[in-house]
Amino acid sequence: MRLDVVSIFPEYLAALDVSLVGKAAKSGLLDVHLHDLRDWTHDRHRTVDDTPYGGGAGMVMKPEPWGQALDALAPADGPTQPRLIVPTPAGRPFTQELAYELAAEPWLAFACGRYEGIDARVASYAAERMRVDEVSIGDYVLNGGEVAVLVMVEAVARLLPGVIGNPESLAEESHSGDGLLEYPVYTKPPAWRGYDVPEVLLSGNHGLIAEWRHEQSVRRTAERRPDLLAAWGDVLSDQDGAEGVR
Ligand SMILES: CN1CCN(Cc2ccc(Cn3ccc4ccc(-c5n[nH]c(N)c5C#N)cc43)cc2)CC1
């Protein structure tokens, strides 16, 4: 998978050279290209922003540098086009489902906005020749898109075959597979500062362990994400009458 990231702070994305994503890049599973948007400015001050039409606080990112950056990265007459991801507070939610979808793409490009956002015409221009997704990583406000790109790239890269050591663990994670939060995990020592590992996990009885883990997942989901459990409750009530969640 090729990844292009355009930002006025490309150094912010240096974290992509570290850990799992860094290994994926070094092993050739990811081909990461970072770009400084200011390389596509032509004035002495390398200007990328201007005041918003219609008034309002803050500044808006000018369309010209973005248009030239997109044309340089993915020429209109090129053989293929990337899928363009634009982080924004006004975007569709970034979910595990979308992460899986993006992991199947051969080429992703990320446009990291700053200030109050990118001139809306840039997404329209890009959509003339590539798929554009305006995406939000959560209901809180950041100062720019770089953090969101780090989140999304990590979530996507770990789904690529060969990137994580144990692909089986992907099936048991929160937000994938059964839609429940994952169960608590433990390792040695069996007793630590007055806290013991639950006996069942030391029993070697895999049936009981699986049952305990499922119960823990349901309990955690009910406590922390009842919204997820509502979907599960619907499934259970359909299958088991009005019993709801066991
Ligand atoms: C007049 N209007 C003008 C807009 N503001 C709203 C607003 C717009 C942008 C910014 C800063 N910013 C710039 C680019 C950019 C990309 C992503 C994100 C982002 N934040 N939170 C997420 N989950 C994000 C993601 N993913 C923030 C970004 C701050 C506040 C309201 C008043």
Short mmCIF file of C-alpha atoms and ligand atoms in Angstrom, two decimals:
data_model
loop_
_atom_site.label_atom_id
_atom_site.label_comp_id
_atom_site.label_asym_id
_atom_site.label_seq_id
_atom_site.Cartn_x
_atom_site.Cartn_y
_atom_site.Cartn_z
CA MET A 1 0.00 0.00 0.00
CA ARG A 2 1.17 3.47 -0.92
CA LEU A 3 0.47 6.29 1.53
CA ASP A 4 0.87 9.98 0.74
CA VAL A 5 0.43 12.56 3.48
CA VAL A 6 0.37 16.30 2.80
CA SER A 7 0.78 18.68 5.75
CA ILE A 8 2.34 22.02 6.70
CA PHE A 9 3.93 20.08 9.57
CA PRO A 10 5.31 16.94 7.85
CA GLU A 11 7.65 16.42 10.80
CA TYR A 12 4.52 15.71 12.86
CA LEU A 13 4.18 12.50 10.86
CA ALA A 14 7.71 11.30 11.72
CA ALA A 15 6.01 8.94 14.15
CA LEU A 16 5.09 6.87 11.10
CA ASP A 17 8.73 5.77 10.98
CA VAL A 18 8.41 4.20 14.44
CA SER A 19 7.10 0.86 15.71
CA LEU A 20 4.59 -1.19 13.77
CA VAL A 21 4.02 1.28 10.93
CA GLY A 22 7.75 1.92 10.67
CA LYS A 23 8.44 -1.81 10.42
CA ALA A 24 5.74 -2.16 7.77
CA ALA A 25 7.38 0.64 5.81
CA LYS A 26 10.86 -0.91 6.14
CA SER A 27 9.53 -4.32 5.07
CA GLY A 28 7.94 -2.81 2.00
CA LEU A 29 4.34 -3.45 3.10
CA LEU A 30 3.85 0.31 3.28
CA ASP A 31 5.33 2.92 0.94
CA VAL A 32 5.02 6.15 2.91
CA HIS A 33 5.57 9.58 1.29
CA LEU A 34 5.38 12.75 3.39
CA HIS A 35 4.96 16.11 1.69
CA ASP A 36 5.14 19.73 2.86
CA LEU A 37 2.18 21.67 1.46
CA ARG A 38 4.34 24.80 1.39
CA ASP A 39 6.35 23.20 -1.44
CA TRP A 40 3.40 24.18 -3.61
CA THR A 41 3.39 27.87 -2.60
CA HIS A 42 5.16 30.50 -4.66
CA ASP A 43 5.20 33.67 -2.59
CA ARG A 44 8.00 34.83 -0.33
CA HIS A 45 6.05 33.96 2.81
CA ARG A 46 4.96 30.54 1.47
CA THR A 47 1.35 31.47 2.30
CA VAL A 48 -1.17 28.66 2.75
CA ASP A 49 -4.08 30.48 4.44
CA ASP A 50 -6.34 33.49 4.07
CA THR A 51 -9.39 35.07 5.70
CA PRO A 52 -12.74 33.27 5.37
CA TYR A 53 -15.33 34.52 2.87
CA GLY A 54 -18.49 35.48 4.77
CA GLY A 55 -16.47 36.52 7.81
CA GLY A 56 -15.86 34.57 10.99
CA ALA A 57 -12.94 33.79 13.23
CA GLY A 58 -9.68 32.27 12.13
CA MET A 59 -8.18 31.55 8.73
CA VAL A 60 -8.98 29.05 5.96
CA MET A 61 -6.44 27.08 3.92
CA LYS A 62 -6.17 28.41 0.38
CA PRO A 63 -7.20 26.05 -2.45
CA GLU A 64 -4.30 26.79 -4.81
CA PRO A 65 -1.49 24.98 -2.92
CA TRP A 66 -3.77 21.98 -2.34
CA GLY A 67 -4.77 21.81 -5.99
CA GLN A 68 -1.14 21.88 -7.10
CA ALA A 69 -0.17 19.30 -4.47
CA LEU A 70 -2.90 16.90 -5.61
CA ASP A 71 -1.96 17.41 -9.26
CA ALA A 72 1.68 16.67 -8.44
CA LEU A 73 0.92 13.56 -6.34
CA ALA A 74 -1.82 12.13 -8.55
CA PRO A 75 -1.80 13.68 -12.03
CA ALA A 76 -5.22 13.69 -13.70
CA ASP A 77 -3.81 11.66 -16.60
CA GLY A 78 -2.16 9.14 -14.26
CA PRO A 79 -2.98 5.40 -14.59
CA THR A 80 -4.55 5.26 -11.13
CA GLN A 81 -5.80 7.63 -8.46
CA PRO A 82 -5.57 7.42 -4.66
CA ARG A 83 -8.48 7.40 -2.27
CA LEU A 84 -8.24 10.81 -0.58
CA ILE A 85 -8.94 10.98 3.15
CA VAL A 86 -9.52 14.44 4.60
CA PRO A 87 -9.68 14.54 8.41
CA THR A 88 -12.20 17.10 9.68
CA PRO A 89 -14.41 17.55 12.77
CA ALA A 90 -17.32 17.56 10.31
CA GLY A 91 -16.42 14.17 8.83
CA ARG A 92 -18.09 10.78 8.89
CA PRO A 93 -16.94 8.70 11.89
CA PHE A 94 -13.72 6.75 11.47
CA THR A 95 -14.62 3.21 12.53
CA GLN A 96 -13.00 -0.22 12.50
CA GLU A 97 -15.23 -1.02 9.55
CA LEU A 98 -13.81 1.94 7.62
CA ALA A 99 -10.30 0.91 8.69
CA TYR A 100 -10.86 -2.51 7.10
CA GLU A 101 -12.22 -0.83 3.96
CA LEU A 102 -9.19 1.47 3.70
CA ALA A 103 -6.81 -1.45 4.33
CA ALA A 104 -8.02 -2.92 1.04
CA GLU A 105 -7.03 0.18 -0.94
CA PRO A 106 -3.75 0.10 -2.93
CA TRP A 107 -3.17 3.86 -2.51
CA LEU A 108 -4.33 6.28 0.17
CA ALA A 109 -3.64 10.02 0.28
CA PHE A 110 -4.25 12.09 3.41
CA ALA A 111 -4.78 15.86 3.38
CA CYS A 112 -3.94 17.34 6.78
CA GLY A 113 -5.72 20.63 7.24
CA ARG A 114 -4.93 23.28 9.82
CA TYR A 115 -6.45 26.63 10.86
CA GLU A 116 -10.25 26.41 10.47
CA GLY A 117 -10.05 23.88 7.67
CA ILE A 118 -9.38 23.59 3.95
CA ASP A 119 -11.33 25.58 1.32
CA ALA A 120 -14.29 23.31 0.50
CA ARG A 121 -13.60 23.50 -3.24
CA VAL A 122 -10.48 21.33 -2.81
CA ALA A 123 -12.55 18.24 -1.94
CA SER A 124 -14.89 18.98 -4.85
CA TYR A 125 -11.94 19.34 -7.24
CA ALA A 126 -10.38 16.10 -6.01
CA ALA A 127 -13.69 14.24 -6.26
CA GLU A 128 -13.67 14.88 -10.02
CA ARG A 129 -11.09 12.08 -10.32
CA MET A 130 -10.66 10.28 -7.00
CA ARG A 131 -12.81 8.99 -4.15
CA VAL A 132 -12.83 11.53 -1.32
CA ASP A 133 -13.79 10.74 2.28
CA GLU A 134 -14.08 13.50 4.86
CA VAL A 135 -13.56 11.63 8.14
CA SER A 136 -13.56 12.44 11.87
CA ILE A 137 -11.75 10.36 14.50
CA GLY A 138 -14.06 11.51 17.30
CA ASP A 139 -16.36 14.10 18.82
CA TYR A 140 -13.72 16.50 20.10
CA VAL A 141 -11.81 19.30 18.40
CA LEU A 142 -8.15 19.08 17.44
CA ASN A 143 -5.97 21.82 15.93
CA GLY A 144 -5.30 19.98 12.72
CA GLY A 145 -5.51 16.74 10.83
CA GLU A 146 -2.05 15.28 11.58
CA VAL A 147 -3.04 13.47 14.79
CA ALA A 148 -6.05 12.02 13.01
CA VAL A 149 -3.82 10.72 10.21
CA LEU A 150 -1.53 9.02 12.74
CA VAL A 151 -4.57 7.34 14.27
CA MET A 152 -6.01 6.23 10.97
CA VAL A 153 -2.72 5.03 9.49
CA GLU A 154 -2.01 2.91 12.57
CA ALA A 155 -5.54 1.45 12.58
CA VAL A 156 -5.27 0.62 8.86
CA ALA A 157 -1.64 -0.57 8.75
CA ARG A 158 -2.15 -3.15 11.51
CA LEU A 159 -4.82 -4.80 9.37
CA LEU A 160 -2.45 -5.37 6.45
CA PRO A 161 -1.34 -8.99 6.08
CA GLY A 162 2.09 -9.52 7.59
CA VAL A 163 2.13 -6.36 9.68
CA ILE A 164 1.19 -7.76 13.09
CA GLY A 165 2.64 -11.00 14.38
CA ASN A 166 -0.58 -12.68 15.47
CA PRO A 167 -3.46 -11.96 13.04
CA GLU A 168 -5.76 -14.13 15.17
CA SER A 169 -5.76 -11.39 17.82
CA LEU A 170 -7.50 -9.06 15.38
CA ALA A 171 -10.68 -11.12 15.63
CA GLU A 172 -10.89 -10.75 19.43
CA GLU A 173 -10.45 -6.99 19.60
CA SER A 174 -12.97 -4.39 20.55
CA HIS A 175 -14.97 -3.05 17.65
CA SER A 176 -14.28 -6.03 15.43
CA GLY A 177 -15.86 -9.47 15.24
CA ASP A 178 -18.68 -9.76 17.80
CA GLY A 179 -19.09 -6.02 18.42
CA LEU A 180 -18.33 -6.30 22.15
CA LEU A 181 -15.43 -4.70 24.05
CA GLU A 182 -12.62 -7.15 24.62
CA TYR A 183 -12.18 -8.96 27.93
CA PRO A 184 -9.49 -8.01 30.52
CA VAL A 185 -6.06 -9.59 29.99
CA TYR A 186 -3.52 -10.83 32.54
CA THR A 187 0.02 -12.23 32.58
CA LYS A 188 2.56 -13.42 35.20
CA PRO A 189 2.90 -13.12 38.12
CA PRO A 190 -0.30 -14.87 39.32
CA ALA A 191 -0.37 -12.64 42.44
CA TRP A 192 0.75 -9.00 42.38
CA ARG A 193 0.42 -6.41 45.17
CA GLY A 194 -2.64 -8.14 46.60
CA TYR A 195 -4.31 -8.68 43.24
CA ASP A 196 -4.71 -12.24 41.95
CA VAL A 197 -5.31 -13.40 38.39
CA PRO A 198 -8.88 -14.80 38.14
CA GLU A 199 -8.70 -18.52 39.03
CA VAL A 200 -10.53 -19.61 35.89
CA LEU A 201 -7.63 -18.34 33.75
CA LEU A 202 -5.24 -20.67 35.58
CA SER A 203 -7.60 -23.67 35.28
CA GLY A 204 -6.64 -24.81 31.81
CA ASN A 205 -10.33 -25.39 31.14
CA HIS A 206 -10.68 -23.69 27.77
CA GLY A 207 -14.47 -23.93 27.73
CA LEU A 208 -14.79 -22.21 31.10
CA ILE A 209 -12.17 -19.65 30.08
CA ALA A 210 -14.06 -18.81 26.89
CA GLU A 211 -17.32 -18.50 28.83
CA TRP A 212 -15.69 -16.23 31.45
CA ARG A 213 -14.12 -14.04 28.76
CA HIS A 214 -17.44 -13.63 26.94
CA GLU A 215 -19.18 -12.71 30.19
CA GLN A 216 -16.44 -10.15 30.94
CA SER A 217 -16.84 -8.68 27.45
CA VAL A 218 -20.60 -8.32 27.87
CA ARG A 219 -20.17 -6.85 31.38
CA ARG A 220 -17.59 -4.30 30.19
CA THR A 221 -19.69 -3.38 27.19
CA ALA A 222 -22.79 -2.89 29.37
CA GLU A 223 -20.80 -0.66 31.75
CA ARG A 224 -18.81 1.37 29.22
CA ARG A 225 -20.58 1.18 25.88
CA PRO A 226 -24.28 0.36 26.35
CA ASP A 227 -24.80 1.71 22.86
CA LEU A 228 -22.89 -1.27 21.48
CA LEU A 229 -24.81 -3.65 23.68
CA ALA A 230 -28.13 -2.35 22.39
CA ALA A 231 -27.26 -3.90 19.03
CA TRP A 232 -26.28 -7.12 20.79
CA GLY A 233 -29.43 -7.09 22.87
CA ASP A 234 -31.46 -6.90 19.68
CA VAL A 235 -29.67 -9.97 18.35
CA LEU A 236 -30.11 -11.92 21.61
CA SER A 237 -33.79 -10.96 21.96
CA ASP A 238 -34.37 -12.10 18.38
CA GLN A 239 -32.69 -15.47 19.08
CA ASP A 240 -33.69 -16.00 22.73
CA GLY A 241 -37.08 -14.36 23.11
CA ALA A 242 -37.32 -11.46 25.50
CA GLU A 243 -34.38 -12.66 27.68
CA GLY A 244 -32.22 -9.77 26.45
CA VAL A 245 -28.55 -9.96 27.41
CA ARG A 246 -27.68 -13.01 29.46
C1 LIG B 1 -16.40 28.87 11.83
N1 LIG B 1 -16.19 27.47 12.13
C2 LIG B 1 -14.91 27.04 11.58
C3 LIG B 1 -14.63 25.59 11.90
N2 LIG B 1 -14.73 25.34 13.33
C4 LIG B 1 -14.54 23.92 13.61
C5 LIG B 1 -13.08 23.56 13.51
C6 LIG B 1 -12.55 23.17 12.31
C7 LIG B 1 -11.20 22.84 12.22
C8 LIG B 1 -10.40 22.92 13.33
C9 LIG B 1 -8.96 22.60 13.28
N3 LIG B 1 -8.68 21.67 12.20
C10 LIG B 1 -8.14 22.04 11.01
C11 LIG B 1 -8.04 20.89 10.23
C12 LIG B 1 -8.52 19.79 10.99
C13 LIG B 1 -8.67 18.43 10.75
C14 LIG B 1 -9.24 17.61 11.69
C15 LIG B 1 -9.67 18.16 12.91
C16 LIG B 1 -10.36 17.31 13.90
N4 LIG B 1 -10.79 17.79 15.07
N5 LIG B 1 -11.43 16.81 15.74
C17 LIG B 1 -11.43 15.69 15.02
N6 LIG B 1 -12.01 14.49 15.38
C18 LIG B 1 -10.74 15.98 13.84
C19 LIG B 1 -10.52 14.96 12.84
N7 LIG B 1 -10.39 14.07 12.13
C20 LIG B 1 -9.49 19.52 13.18
C21 LIG B 1 -8.92 20.32 12.22
C22 LIG B 1 -10.93 23.32 14.54
C23 LIG B 1 -12.28 23.65 14.62
C24 LIG B 1 -16.02 25.75 13.86
C25 LIG B 1 -16.26 27.22 13.56
#
